[in-house]
mmCIF file of C-alpha atoms in Angstrom:
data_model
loop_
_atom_site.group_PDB
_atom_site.id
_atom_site.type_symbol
_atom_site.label_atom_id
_atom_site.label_comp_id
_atom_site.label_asym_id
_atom_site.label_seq_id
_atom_site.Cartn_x
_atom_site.Cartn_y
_atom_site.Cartn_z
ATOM 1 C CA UNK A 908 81.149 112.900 158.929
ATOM 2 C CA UNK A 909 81.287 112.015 155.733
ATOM 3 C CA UNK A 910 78.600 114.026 153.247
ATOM 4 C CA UNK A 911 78.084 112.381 149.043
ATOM 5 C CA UNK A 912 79.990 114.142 146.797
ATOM 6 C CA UNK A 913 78.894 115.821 143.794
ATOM 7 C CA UNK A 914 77.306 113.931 140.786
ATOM 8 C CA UNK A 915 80.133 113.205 138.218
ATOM 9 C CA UNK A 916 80.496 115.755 135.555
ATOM 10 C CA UNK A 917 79.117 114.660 132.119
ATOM 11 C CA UNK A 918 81.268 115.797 130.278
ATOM 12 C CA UNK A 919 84.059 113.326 132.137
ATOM 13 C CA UNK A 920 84.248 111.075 129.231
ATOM 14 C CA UNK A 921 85.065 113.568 126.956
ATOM 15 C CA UNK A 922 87.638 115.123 129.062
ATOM 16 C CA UNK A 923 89.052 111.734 129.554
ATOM 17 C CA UNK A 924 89.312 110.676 126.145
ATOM 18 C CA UNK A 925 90.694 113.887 125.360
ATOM 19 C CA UNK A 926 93.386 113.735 127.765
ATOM 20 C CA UNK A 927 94.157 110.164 126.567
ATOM 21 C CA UNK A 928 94.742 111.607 123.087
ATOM 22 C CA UNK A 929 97.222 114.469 124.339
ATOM 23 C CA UNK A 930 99.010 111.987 126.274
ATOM 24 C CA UNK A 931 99.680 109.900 123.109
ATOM 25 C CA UNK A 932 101.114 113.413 121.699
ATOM 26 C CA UNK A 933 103.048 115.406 124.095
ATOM 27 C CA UNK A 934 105.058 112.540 125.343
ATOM 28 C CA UNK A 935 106.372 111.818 122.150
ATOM 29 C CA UNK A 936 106.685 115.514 120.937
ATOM 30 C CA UNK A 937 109.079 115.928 124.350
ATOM 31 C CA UNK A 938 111.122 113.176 123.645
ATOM 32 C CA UNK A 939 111.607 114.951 119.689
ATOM 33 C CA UNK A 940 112.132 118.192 121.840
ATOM 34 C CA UNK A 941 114.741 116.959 124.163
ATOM 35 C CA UNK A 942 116.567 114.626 121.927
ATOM 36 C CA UNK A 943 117.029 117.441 119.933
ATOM 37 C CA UNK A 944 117.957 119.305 123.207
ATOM 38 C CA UNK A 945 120.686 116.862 123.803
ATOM 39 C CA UNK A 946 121.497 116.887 119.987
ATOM 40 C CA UNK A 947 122.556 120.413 120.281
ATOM 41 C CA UNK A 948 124.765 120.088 123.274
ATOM 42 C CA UNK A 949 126.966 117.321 121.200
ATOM 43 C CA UNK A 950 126.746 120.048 118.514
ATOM 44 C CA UNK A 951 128.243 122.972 120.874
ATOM 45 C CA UNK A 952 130.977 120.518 122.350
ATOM 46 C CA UNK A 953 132.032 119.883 118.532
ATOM 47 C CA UNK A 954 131.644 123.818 118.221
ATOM 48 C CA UNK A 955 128.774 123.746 115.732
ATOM 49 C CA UNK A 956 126.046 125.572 115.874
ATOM 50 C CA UNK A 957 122.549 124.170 116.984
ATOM 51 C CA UNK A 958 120.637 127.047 115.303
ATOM 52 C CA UNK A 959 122.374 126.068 112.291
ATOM 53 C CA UNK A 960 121.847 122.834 112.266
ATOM 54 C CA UNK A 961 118.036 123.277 112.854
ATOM 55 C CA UNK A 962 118.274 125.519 109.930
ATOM 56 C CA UNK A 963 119.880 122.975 107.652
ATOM 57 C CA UNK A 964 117.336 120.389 108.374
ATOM 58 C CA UNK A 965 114.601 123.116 107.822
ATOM 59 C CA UNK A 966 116.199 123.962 104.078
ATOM 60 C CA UNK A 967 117.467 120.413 103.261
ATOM 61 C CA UNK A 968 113.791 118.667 104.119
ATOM 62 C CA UNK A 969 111.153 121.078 104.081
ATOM 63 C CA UNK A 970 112.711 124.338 102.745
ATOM 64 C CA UNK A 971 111.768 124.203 99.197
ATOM 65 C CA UNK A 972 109.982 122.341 96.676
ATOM 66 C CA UNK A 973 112.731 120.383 95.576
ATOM 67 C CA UNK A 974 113.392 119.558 99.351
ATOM 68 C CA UNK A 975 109.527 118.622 100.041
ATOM 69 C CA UNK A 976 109.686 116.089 97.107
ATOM 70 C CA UNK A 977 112.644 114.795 98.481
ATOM 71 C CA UNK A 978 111.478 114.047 101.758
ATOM 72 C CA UNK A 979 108.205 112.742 100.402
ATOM 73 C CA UNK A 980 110.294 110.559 98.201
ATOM 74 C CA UNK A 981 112.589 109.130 101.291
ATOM 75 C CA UNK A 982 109.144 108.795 103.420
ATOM 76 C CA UNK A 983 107.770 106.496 101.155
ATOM 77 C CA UNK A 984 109.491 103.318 101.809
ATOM 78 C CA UNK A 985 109.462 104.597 105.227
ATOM 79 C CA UNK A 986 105.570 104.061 105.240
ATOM 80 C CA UNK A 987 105.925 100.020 104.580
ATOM 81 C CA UNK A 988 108.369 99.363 107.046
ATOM 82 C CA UNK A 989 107.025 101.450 110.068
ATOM 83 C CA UNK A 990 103.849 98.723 108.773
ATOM 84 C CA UNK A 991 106.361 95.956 109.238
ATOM 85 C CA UNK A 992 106.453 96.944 113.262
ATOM 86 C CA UNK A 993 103.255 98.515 113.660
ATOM 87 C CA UNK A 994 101.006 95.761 112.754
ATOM 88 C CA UNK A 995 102.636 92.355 114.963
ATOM 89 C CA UNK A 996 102.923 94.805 117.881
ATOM 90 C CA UNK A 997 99.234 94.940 117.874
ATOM 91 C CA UNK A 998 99.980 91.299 119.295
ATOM 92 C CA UNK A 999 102.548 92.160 122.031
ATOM 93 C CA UNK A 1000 105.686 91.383 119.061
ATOM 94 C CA UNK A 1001 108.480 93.753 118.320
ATOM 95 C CA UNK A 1002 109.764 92.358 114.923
ATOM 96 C CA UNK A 1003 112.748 94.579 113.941
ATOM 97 C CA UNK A 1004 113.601 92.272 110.451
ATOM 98 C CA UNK A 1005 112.117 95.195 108.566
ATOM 99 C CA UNK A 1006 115.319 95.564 106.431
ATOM 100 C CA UNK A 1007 116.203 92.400 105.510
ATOM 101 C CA UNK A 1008 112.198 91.939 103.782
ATOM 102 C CA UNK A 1009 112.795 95.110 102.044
ATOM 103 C CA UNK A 1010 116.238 93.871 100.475
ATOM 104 C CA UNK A 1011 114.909 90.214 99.822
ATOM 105 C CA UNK A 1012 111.241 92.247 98.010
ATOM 106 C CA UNK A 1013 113.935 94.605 95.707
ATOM 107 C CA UNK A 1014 115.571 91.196 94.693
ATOM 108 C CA UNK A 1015 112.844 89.121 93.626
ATOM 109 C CA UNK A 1016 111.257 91.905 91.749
ATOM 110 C CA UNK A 1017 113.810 92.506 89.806
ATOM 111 C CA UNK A 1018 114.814 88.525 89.412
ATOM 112 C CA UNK A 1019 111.087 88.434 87.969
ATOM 113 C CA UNK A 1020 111.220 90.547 85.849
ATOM 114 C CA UNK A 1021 114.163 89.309 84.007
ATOM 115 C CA UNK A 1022 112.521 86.551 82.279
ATOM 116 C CA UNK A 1023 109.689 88.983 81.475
ATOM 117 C CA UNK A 1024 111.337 91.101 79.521
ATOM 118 C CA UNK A 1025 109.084 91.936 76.746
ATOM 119 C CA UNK A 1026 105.681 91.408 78.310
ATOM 120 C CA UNK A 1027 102.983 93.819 78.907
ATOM 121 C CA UNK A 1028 103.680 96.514 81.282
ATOM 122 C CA UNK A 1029 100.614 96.008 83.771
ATOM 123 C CA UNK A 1030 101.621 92.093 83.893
ATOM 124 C CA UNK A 1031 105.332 93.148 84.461
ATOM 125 C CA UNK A 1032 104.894 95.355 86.960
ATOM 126 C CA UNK A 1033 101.952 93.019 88.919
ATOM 127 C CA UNK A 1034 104.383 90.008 88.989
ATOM 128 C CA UNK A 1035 107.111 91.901 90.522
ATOM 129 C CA UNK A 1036 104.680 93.340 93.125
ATOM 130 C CA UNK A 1037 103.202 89.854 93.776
ATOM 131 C CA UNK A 1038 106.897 88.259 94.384
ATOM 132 C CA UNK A 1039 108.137 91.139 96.505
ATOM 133 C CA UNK A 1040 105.194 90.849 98.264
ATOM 134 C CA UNK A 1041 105.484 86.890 98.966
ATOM 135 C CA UNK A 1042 108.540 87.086 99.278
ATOM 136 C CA UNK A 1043 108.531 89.333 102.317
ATOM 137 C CA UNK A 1044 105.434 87.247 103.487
ATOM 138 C CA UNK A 1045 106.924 83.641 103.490
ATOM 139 C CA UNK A 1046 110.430 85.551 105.221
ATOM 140 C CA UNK A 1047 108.806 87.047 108.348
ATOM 141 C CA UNK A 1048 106.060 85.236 108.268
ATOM 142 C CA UNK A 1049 108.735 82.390 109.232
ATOM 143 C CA UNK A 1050 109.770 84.824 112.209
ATOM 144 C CA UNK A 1051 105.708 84.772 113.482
ATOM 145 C CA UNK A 1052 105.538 80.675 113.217
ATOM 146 C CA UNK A 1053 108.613 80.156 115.082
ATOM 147 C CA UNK A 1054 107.169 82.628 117.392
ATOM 148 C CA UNK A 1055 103.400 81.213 117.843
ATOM 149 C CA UNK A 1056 104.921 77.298 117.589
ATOM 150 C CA UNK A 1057 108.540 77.079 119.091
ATOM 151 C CA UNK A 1058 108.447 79.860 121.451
ATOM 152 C CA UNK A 1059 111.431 81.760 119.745
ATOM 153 C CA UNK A 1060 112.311 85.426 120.774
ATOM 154 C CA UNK A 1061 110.512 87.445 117.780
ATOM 155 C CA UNK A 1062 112.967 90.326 118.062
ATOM 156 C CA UNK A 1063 116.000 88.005 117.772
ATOM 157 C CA UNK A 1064 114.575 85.902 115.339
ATOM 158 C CA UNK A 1065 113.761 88.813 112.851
ATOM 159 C CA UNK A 1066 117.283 90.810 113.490
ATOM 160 C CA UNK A 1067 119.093 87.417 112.437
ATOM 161 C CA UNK A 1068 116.778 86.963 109.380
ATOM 162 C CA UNK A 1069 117.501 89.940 108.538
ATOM 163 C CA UNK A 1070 121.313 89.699 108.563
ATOM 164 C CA UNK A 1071 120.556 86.700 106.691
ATOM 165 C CA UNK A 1072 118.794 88.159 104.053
ATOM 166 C CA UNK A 1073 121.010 91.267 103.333
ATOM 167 C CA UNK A 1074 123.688 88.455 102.961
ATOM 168 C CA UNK A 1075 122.134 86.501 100.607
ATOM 169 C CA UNK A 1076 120.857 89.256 98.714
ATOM 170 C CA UNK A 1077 124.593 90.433 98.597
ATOM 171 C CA UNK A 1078 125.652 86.513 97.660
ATOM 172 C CA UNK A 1079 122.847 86.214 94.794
ATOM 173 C CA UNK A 1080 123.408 90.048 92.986
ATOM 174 C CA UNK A 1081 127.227 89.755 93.184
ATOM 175 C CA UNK A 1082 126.978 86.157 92.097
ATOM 176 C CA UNK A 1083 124.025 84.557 90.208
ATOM 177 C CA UNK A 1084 122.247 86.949 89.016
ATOM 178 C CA UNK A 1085 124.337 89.591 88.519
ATOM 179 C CA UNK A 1086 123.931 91.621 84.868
ATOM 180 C CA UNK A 1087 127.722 90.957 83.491
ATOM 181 C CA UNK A 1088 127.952 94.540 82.374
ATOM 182 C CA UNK A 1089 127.650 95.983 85.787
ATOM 183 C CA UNK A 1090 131.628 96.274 86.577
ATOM 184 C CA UNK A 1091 132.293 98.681 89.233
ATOM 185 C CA UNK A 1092 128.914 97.958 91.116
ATOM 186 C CA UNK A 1093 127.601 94.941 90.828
ATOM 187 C CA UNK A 1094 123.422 94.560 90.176
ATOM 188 C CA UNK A 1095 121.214 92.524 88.455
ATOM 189 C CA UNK A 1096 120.217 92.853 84.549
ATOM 190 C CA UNK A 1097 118.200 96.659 84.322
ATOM 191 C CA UNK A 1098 114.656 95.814 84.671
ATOM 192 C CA UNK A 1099 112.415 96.897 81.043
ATOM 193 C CA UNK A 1100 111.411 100.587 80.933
ATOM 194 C CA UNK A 1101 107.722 99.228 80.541
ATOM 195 C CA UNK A 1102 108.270 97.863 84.133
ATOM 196 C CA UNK A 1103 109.179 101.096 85.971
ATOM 197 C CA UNK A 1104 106.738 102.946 87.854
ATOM 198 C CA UNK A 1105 106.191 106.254 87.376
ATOM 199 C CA UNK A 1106 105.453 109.113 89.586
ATOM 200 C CA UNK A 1107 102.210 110.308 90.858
ATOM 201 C CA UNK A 1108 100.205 113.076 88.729
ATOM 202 C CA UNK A 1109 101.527 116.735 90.044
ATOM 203 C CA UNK A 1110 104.564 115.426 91.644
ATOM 204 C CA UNK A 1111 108.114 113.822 91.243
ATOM 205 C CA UNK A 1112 107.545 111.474 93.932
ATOM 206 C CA UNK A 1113 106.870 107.804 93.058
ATOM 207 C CA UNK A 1114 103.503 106.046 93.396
ATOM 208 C CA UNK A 1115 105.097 104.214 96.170
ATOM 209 C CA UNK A 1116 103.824 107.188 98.376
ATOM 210 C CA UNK A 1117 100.450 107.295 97.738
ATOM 211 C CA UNK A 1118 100.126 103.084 97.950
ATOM 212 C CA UNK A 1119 102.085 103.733 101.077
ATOM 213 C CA UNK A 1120 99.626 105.896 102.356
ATOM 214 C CA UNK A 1121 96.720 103.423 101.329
ATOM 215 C CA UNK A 1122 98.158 100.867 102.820
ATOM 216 C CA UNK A 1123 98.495 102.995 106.361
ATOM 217 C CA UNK A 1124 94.281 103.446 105.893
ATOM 218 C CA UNK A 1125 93.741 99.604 105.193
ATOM 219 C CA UNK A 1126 96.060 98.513 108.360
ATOM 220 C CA UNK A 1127 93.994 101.376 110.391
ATOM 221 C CA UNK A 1128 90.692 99.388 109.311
ATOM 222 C CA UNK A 1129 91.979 95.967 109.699
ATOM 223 C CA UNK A 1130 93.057 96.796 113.511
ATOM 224 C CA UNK A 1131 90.359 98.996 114.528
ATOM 225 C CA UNK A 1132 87.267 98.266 112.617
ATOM 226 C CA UNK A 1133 87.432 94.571 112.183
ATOM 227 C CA UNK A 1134 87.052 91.285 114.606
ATOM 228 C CA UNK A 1135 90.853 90.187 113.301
ATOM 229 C CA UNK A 1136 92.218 93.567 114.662
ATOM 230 C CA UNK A 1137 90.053 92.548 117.833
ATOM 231 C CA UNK A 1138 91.286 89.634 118.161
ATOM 232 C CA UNK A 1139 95.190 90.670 117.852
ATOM 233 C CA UNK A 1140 94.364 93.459 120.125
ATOM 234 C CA UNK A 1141 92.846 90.903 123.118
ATOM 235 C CA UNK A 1142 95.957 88.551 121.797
ATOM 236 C CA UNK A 1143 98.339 91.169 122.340
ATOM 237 C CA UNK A 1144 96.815 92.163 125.528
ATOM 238 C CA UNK A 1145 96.356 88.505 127.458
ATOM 239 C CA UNK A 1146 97.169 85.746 125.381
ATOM 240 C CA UNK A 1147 96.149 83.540 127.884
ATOM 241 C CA UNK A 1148 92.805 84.886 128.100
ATOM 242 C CA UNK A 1149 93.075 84.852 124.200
ATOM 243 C CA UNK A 1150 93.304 81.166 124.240
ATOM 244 C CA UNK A 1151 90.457 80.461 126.960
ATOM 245 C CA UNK A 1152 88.479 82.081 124.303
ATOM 246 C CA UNK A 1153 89.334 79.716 121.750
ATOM 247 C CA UNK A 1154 91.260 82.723 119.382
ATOM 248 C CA UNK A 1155 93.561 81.225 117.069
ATOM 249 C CA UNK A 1156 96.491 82.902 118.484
ATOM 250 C CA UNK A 1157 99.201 81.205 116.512
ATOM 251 C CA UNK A 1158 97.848 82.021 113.362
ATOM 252 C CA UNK A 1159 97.510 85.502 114.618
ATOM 253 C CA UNK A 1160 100.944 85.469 115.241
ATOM 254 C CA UNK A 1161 102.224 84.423 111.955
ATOM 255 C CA UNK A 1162 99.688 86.204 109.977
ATOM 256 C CA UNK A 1163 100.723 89.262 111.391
ATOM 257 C CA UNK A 1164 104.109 88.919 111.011
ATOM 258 C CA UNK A 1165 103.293 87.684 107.465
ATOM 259 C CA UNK A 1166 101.481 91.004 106.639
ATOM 260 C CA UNK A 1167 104.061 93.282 107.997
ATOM 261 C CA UNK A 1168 107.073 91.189 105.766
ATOM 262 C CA UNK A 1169 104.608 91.283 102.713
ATOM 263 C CA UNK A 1170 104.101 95.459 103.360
ATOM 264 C CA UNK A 1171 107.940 95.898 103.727
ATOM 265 C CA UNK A 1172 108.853 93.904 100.745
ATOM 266 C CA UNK A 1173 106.551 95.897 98.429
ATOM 267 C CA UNK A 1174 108.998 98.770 99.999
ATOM 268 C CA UNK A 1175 112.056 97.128 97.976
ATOM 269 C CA UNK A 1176 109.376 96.462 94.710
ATOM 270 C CA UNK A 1177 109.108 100.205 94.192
ATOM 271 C CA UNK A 1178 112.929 101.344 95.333
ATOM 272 C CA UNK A 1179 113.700 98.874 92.207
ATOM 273 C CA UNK A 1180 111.031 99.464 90.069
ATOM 274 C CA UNK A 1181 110.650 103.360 90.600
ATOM 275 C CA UNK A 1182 114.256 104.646 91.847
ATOM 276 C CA UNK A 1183 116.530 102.118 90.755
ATOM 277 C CA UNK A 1184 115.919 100.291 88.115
ATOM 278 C CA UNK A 1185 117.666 96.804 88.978
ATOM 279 C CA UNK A 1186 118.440 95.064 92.330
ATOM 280 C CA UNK A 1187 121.988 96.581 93.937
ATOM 281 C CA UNK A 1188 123.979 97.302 97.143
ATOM 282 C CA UNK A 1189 121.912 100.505 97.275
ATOM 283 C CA UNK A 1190 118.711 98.672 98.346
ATOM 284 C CA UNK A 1191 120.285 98.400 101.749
ATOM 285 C CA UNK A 1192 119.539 101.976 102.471
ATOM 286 C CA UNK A 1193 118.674 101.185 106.363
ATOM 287 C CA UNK A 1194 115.411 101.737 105.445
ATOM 288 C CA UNK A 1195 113.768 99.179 108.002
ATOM 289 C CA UNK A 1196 115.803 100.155 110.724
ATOM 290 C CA UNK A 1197 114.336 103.851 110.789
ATOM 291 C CA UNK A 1198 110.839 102.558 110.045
ATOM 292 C CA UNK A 1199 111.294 101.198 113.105
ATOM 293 C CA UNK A 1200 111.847 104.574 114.909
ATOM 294 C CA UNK A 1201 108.512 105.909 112.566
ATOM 295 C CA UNK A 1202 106.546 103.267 114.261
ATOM 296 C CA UNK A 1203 107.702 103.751 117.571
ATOM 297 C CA UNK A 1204 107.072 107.760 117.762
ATOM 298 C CA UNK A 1205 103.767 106.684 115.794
ATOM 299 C CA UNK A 1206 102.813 104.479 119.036
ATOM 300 C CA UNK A 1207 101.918 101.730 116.613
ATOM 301 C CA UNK A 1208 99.260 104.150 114.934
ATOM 302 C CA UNK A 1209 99.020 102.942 111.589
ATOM 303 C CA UNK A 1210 97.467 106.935 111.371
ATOM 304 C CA UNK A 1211 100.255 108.631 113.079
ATOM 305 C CA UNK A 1212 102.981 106.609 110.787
ATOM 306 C CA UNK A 1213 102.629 109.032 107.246
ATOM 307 C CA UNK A 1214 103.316 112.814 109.453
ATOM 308 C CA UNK A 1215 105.853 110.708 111.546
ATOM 309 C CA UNK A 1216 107.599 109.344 108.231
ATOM 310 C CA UNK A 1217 107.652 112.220 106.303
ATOM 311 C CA UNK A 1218 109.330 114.160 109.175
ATOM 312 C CA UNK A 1219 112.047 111.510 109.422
ATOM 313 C CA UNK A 1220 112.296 111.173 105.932
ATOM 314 C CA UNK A 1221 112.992 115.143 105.743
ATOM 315 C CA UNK A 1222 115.574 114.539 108.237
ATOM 316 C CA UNK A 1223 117.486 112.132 106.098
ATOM 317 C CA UNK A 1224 117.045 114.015 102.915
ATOM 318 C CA UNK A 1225 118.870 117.270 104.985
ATOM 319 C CA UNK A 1226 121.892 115.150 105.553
ATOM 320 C CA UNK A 1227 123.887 115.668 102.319
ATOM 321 C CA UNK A 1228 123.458 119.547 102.876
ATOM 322 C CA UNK A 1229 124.735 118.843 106.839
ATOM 323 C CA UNK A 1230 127.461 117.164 105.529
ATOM 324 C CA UNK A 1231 128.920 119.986 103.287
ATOM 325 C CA UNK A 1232 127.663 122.862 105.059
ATOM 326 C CA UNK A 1233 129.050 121.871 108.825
ATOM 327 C CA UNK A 1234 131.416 119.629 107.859
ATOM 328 C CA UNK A 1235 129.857 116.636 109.570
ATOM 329 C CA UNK A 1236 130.514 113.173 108.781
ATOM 330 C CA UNK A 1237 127.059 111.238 107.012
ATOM 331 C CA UNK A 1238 126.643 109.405 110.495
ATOM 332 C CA UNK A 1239 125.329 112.622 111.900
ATOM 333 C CA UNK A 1240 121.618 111.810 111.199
ATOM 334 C CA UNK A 1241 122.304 108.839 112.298
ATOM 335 C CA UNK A 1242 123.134 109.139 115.774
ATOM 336 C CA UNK A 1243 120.245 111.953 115.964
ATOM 337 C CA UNK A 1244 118.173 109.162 115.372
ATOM 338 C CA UNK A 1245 119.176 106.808 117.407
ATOM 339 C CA UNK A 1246 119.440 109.212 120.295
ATOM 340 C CA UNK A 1247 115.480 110.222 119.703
ATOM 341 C CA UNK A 1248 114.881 106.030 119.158
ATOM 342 C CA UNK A 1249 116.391 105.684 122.992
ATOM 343 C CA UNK A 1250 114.322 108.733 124.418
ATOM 344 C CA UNK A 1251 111.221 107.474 122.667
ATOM 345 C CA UNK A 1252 111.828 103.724 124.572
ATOM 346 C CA UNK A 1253 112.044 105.805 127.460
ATOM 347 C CA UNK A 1254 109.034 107.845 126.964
ATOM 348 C CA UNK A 1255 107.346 104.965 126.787
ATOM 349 C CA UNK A 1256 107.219 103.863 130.329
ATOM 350 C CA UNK A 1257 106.024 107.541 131.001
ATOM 351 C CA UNK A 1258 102.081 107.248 130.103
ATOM 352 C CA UNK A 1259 99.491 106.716 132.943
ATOM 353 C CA UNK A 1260 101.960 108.407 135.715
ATOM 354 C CA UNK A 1261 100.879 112.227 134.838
ATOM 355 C CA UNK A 1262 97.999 113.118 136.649
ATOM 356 C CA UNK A 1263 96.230 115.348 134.393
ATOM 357 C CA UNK A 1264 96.796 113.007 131.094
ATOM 358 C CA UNK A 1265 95.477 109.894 133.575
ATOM 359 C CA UNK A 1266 91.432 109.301 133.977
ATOM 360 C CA UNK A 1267 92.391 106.742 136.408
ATOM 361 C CA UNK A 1268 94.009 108.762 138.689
ATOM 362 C CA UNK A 1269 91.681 111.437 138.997
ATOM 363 C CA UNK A 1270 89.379 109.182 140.663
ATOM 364 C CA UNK A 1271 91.337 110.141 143.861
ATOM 365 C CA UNK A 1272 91.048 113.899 143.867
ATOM 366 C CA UNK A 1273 87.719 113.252 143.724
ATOM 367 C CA UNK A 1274 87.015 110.985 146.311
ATOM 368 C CA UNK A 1275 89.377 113.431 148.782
ATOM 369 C CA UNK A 1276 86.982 116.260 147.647
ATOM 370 C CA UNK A 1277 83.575 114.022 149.033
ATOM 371 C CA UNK A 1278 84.867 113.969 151.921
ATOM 372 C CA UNK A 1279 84.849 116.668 154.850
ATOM 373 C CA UNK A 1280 86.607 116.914 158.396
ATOM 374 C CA UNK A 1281 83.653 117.090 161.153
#
């Protein structure tokens, strides 16, 4: 015989939408807490110490105040290109050309701001940001139109543009417009001191950080609270029903992908016109490709990318003091990273199969329970 069950709780929205929201946490925090698991047993078979190790990271990124501006400072550039993924994934893309737009953005601000030189600082500094920032739109916004109109792999496209651009970057500051004084490392002429960018009241970090931040807010707004971030979200979920609905899917696509290029571009704008003063070989700082970790832990959260980056970015800052204090080569933080990159990819085709993170499955406890044996 079978008897109704009881009336569904009311409070089984909030539970599930709570549940939801741990999901999107403890899965990544256990791939953080078993890469670094794994971490430590390639530590103990090189006879390091793990503890030590933690403790090194600890001092070298968050230990002090010098170490906190330090990791705020490598986080900031870290902000743009988790963007660069975050915001065409909202469409189904995984663009990974983060680091070539930040290279190409570095060398056209400081390429405009040659023939500058002498102008007023606000103009300076706006026409740097506004090449960078085109720059990195027209270069992966190219990835996005061969994407929407040829059908080309996204992922492949933007790798190979950005090989492409580090190249030509490397072709242009070594060749044309290299400053002839720079002998043992090549760079282009030093931008004017009325171009550089300060850093932000109370701290020694650059106001790359806080327009990083901003810009994390804005992309929040633009795919949650607006009918374009609607519209990339039904795009990215069925672009087929996308089109029956008459959304302009291509230009989705491409604007996107523009958006993201322009975001990580204005990355390489302030690493020239706040750390380094002129274009050089030290703009390819791999930047992109760890922004691409950021957004991945982040889940795409445009939210969840500033804690994520400045953890990485304290990381990073911790690997000189690795390096002297364990003896470890620089590639150390390296392969940390790209050991928690491959459990994060992995984590990923964890969420909906735990029961108590998974409305949808709980659906079946509760029909068992309705039921009773005669």
């Amino acid at each position: 015989m079978v008897v109704a069950g009881s009336r569904p709780s009311a409070s089984l929205p909030l539970r599930a939408w709570g549940a939801r929201r741990a999901e999107a946490l403890a899965i990544p925090l256990g791939a953080l807490a078993l890469g670094f698991g794994l971490f430590s047993l390639f530590l103990l078979s090189l006879g390091k110490s793990p503890a030590a190790f933690l403790d090194l990271v600890y001092r070298g990124g968050f230990g002090s105040a010098f170490a906190l501006q330090n990791s705020l400072q490598r986080a900031a550039p870290l902000l743009f290109a988790a963007l660069c993924v975050a915001l065409p994934a909202r469409l189904g893309l995984v663009v990974i050309g983060g680091e070539g737009a930040i290279v190409l953005g570095g060398l056209a601000a400081a390429a405009v701001a040659a023939p500058l030189s002498g102008a007023a600082s606000g103009l300076g500094i706006a026409a740097m940001a506004l090449a960078a920032f085109l720059t990195g739109a027209l270069w992966l916004g190219a990835v996005g139109a061969l994407r929407a109109w040829r059908g080309v792999n996204e992922t492949i496209a933007s790798l190979l543009m950005s090989y492409i651009a580090i190249a030509l970057a490397n072709h242009l500051i070594e060749g044309l417009l290299r400053d002839p004084g720079s002998l043992n490392k090549p760079s282009t002429r030093t931008i004017d001191e009325a171009f550089r960018v300060g850093p932000m009241p109370g701290l020694e970090v650059h106001w790359g950080l806080g327009v990083g931040v901003v810009a994390c807010l804005l992309a929040w707004l633009l795919t949650e609270r607006t009918t374009l971030g609607f519209a990339a979200r039904i795009a990215g979920g069925n672009v087929r029903a996308a089109q029956i609905q008459g959304l302009p899917v291509g230009r989705l696509i491409a604007g996107f992908t523009a958006l993201g290029g322009a975001l990580a571009a204005l990355a390489g704008f302030f690493e020239v016109a706040a750390v380094h003063g002129n274009a050089n070989a030290s703009l390819i700082a791999g930047y992109g490709y760890t922004g691409i970790l950021v957004a991945f832990l982040a889940r795409q959260n445009p939210l969840a990318i500033p804690p994520v980056a400045f953890l990485l970015g304290g990381i990073e800052a911790s690997s000189g003091l690795i390096q002297r204090r364990l003896h470890l080569p620089d590639a150390t933080i390296l392969l940390l990273e790209g050991l928690l990159f491959l459990l994060v990819l992995v984590g990923e085709t964890l969420y909906g199969r735990f029961k108590p993170f998974s409305p949808h499955l709980w659906g079946e406890k509760r029909a068992a329970a309705s039921q009773t044996v005669p």
